[in-house]
């Protein structure tokens, strides 16, 4: 069913709650932000957020310009977002992609608020976060909800400037739902989705949400979820299960990106597990090194040639880009930028070379924020 961006059944008053609360900020500057040490965060610490204030690089100016435009677009939260098993031209997929533009917009606006302290950017970010937290009904499908971490990063960026009561409750629901989904998987026969990219995205959302709540109980549950996934997902030589299932580097990247996000989030809170292995499994570090020959262009790969998933062949037949032919190295740009943060000595040179060779840059938040 297509997502309805107008959120039918909601009164106008409810739709504008986020805006109404934030409008009171217009023209105001936060005189006494909360003490940074008291604030939970998902990945970007209050110190990392404060370091953005007054930044005047070309990237920062570009973000401010984009934010000026995005701040004019009112929140349009959906009850449902659905993008899994879809592609462009399908109504539900197109509606889901459109809805997710508000998630990425929140991150851009949050960056702008942190850089400039502009009340207009701040109120727009608060409005987006609080209205989505009120309206959206989590499905706990991690592919449909893949971009929710953009909202979590946006919250990190403005939490020192303004409270987010509804979004904080929303984070607790996300953390609890994704933790429970992974725990439930131990009570039934193992599915492919319990060990491939699907579960990697569940782990990412569970991790960022748990840390975002600051709840000791939720955070304490994360190591078991992580260790279970590493044991199931990464072979002793670093190959991820997705490569065997899909015969595609696209899905290797898609499996490793959320793991790097979870690893960065954990590291920012003192839990360092890049090199962690389980009996008969490899580590995230080993999986990144497994991919390096392809990132460097030393090896090439014909994508999805021997996939075991019929939907991959359906997308190839529909002409969806990337589902046939040689792997495009540009798809690894964000992943390698994350890897460079996790282990600069090992991955920075390859990340920079890939950007130069492909004339492609990582997302703005990775270019602007410091390693955390």
Phi, psi and omega in degrees: 000133181298146174287140179254108185288349179271000177051070184302147178091346177275141174286159178301323180299316181292320180300328187260010180303314180299317179294318184297317180296322184280334183299331179299343180278345187305128178078000181256150174244140180290106186286324185227077179297157180300151178298126184306322183294343182270353189261131170286160176207154182277314182213319182265113184289161174304325177295318178296323179292316180298329181295343180280339188301126177080005180301135186231026177289170178299321178297319180295317179296323178296318178298317180298320178295314178299320182294325177302319179288315183294330181294343179277350183264118182289155176301141176225066186292146177253153171285329187226140171229127183223117178230347182296143178057035177226172175206168186307137182104343175268128189305313182296318180296312181299320178294321178295317178298318179297318179299320182292344175297334177286332177291314178291328177297321179300322179293317177298315179295322178296319175300315181296319179297320179291325181287310189257346184063022184285125180300328181293316178293320180296313182295326179292322178293314178302316181300315180296312184296314184288324180288320176294321179297327180284319191266318190291136177252105184303136177264342185060029166263111190288346176276316173301325186255023184306321186271008179299337178294337173298319178295322180293320177294320177300319178297319176305318186291329184249353182302325176292345184258335186200140178290154181228072187298315181290322180293326177297320176294321179298316178301320179297320178296318179295313181300314183292318182294317181285329174295314182296321180299321180285325177292324179298332183294344179277352184258011182212170177302144182294133176252160176303323182290349176276353185223356182255202184303329181303312180285330176299320177290325174298316181297318178302309183293321177298319183291307182297321180292317181299312178295326179295333177280336185074008183283122180297322180297314181294318180294322181295338180279347188292317183304322180294320178296317180296310183297321179297319180292316179302318181296326184271331196259331189241121179287169184299335179268003179096354179286134178273153183301331181300327182292322177290325181284320190249345183051048184210130174291335175308317182276341169295312177299317183294335177275327185275329181302309179295329177293322177294321177297315178297320181293319177296317179300314179296317181298323179297344179248014173094002179255106187255114185228022179304322184262006185288136176236170172235165177307125179071012178241160172266179180257169174300320177302316180296323179294321177294320178293327176302324183280338189306317180302328178283321177299320181283348183083009178288331176231150177239167181211134174277115189287137171063018183299325182236034181298148177263003186252115182302327182297330176298318179291326177297316179292323176298316180295330179279358178080019179294128184300137176093355183260012170201161181086188183287145176298137178266115184297339181300335179296344181265002183302305180298320179300314182292329175295321176294317179300322179295330176287322182289322182214079184304319183296332184267328192237348184298316182298317179291322179297315181292320179297319180296319178297317181292318183290331183254358182052044182228139182245156177286172180302157185300322184295329177285329178285330188264324184272156181273166179300138182233000000 
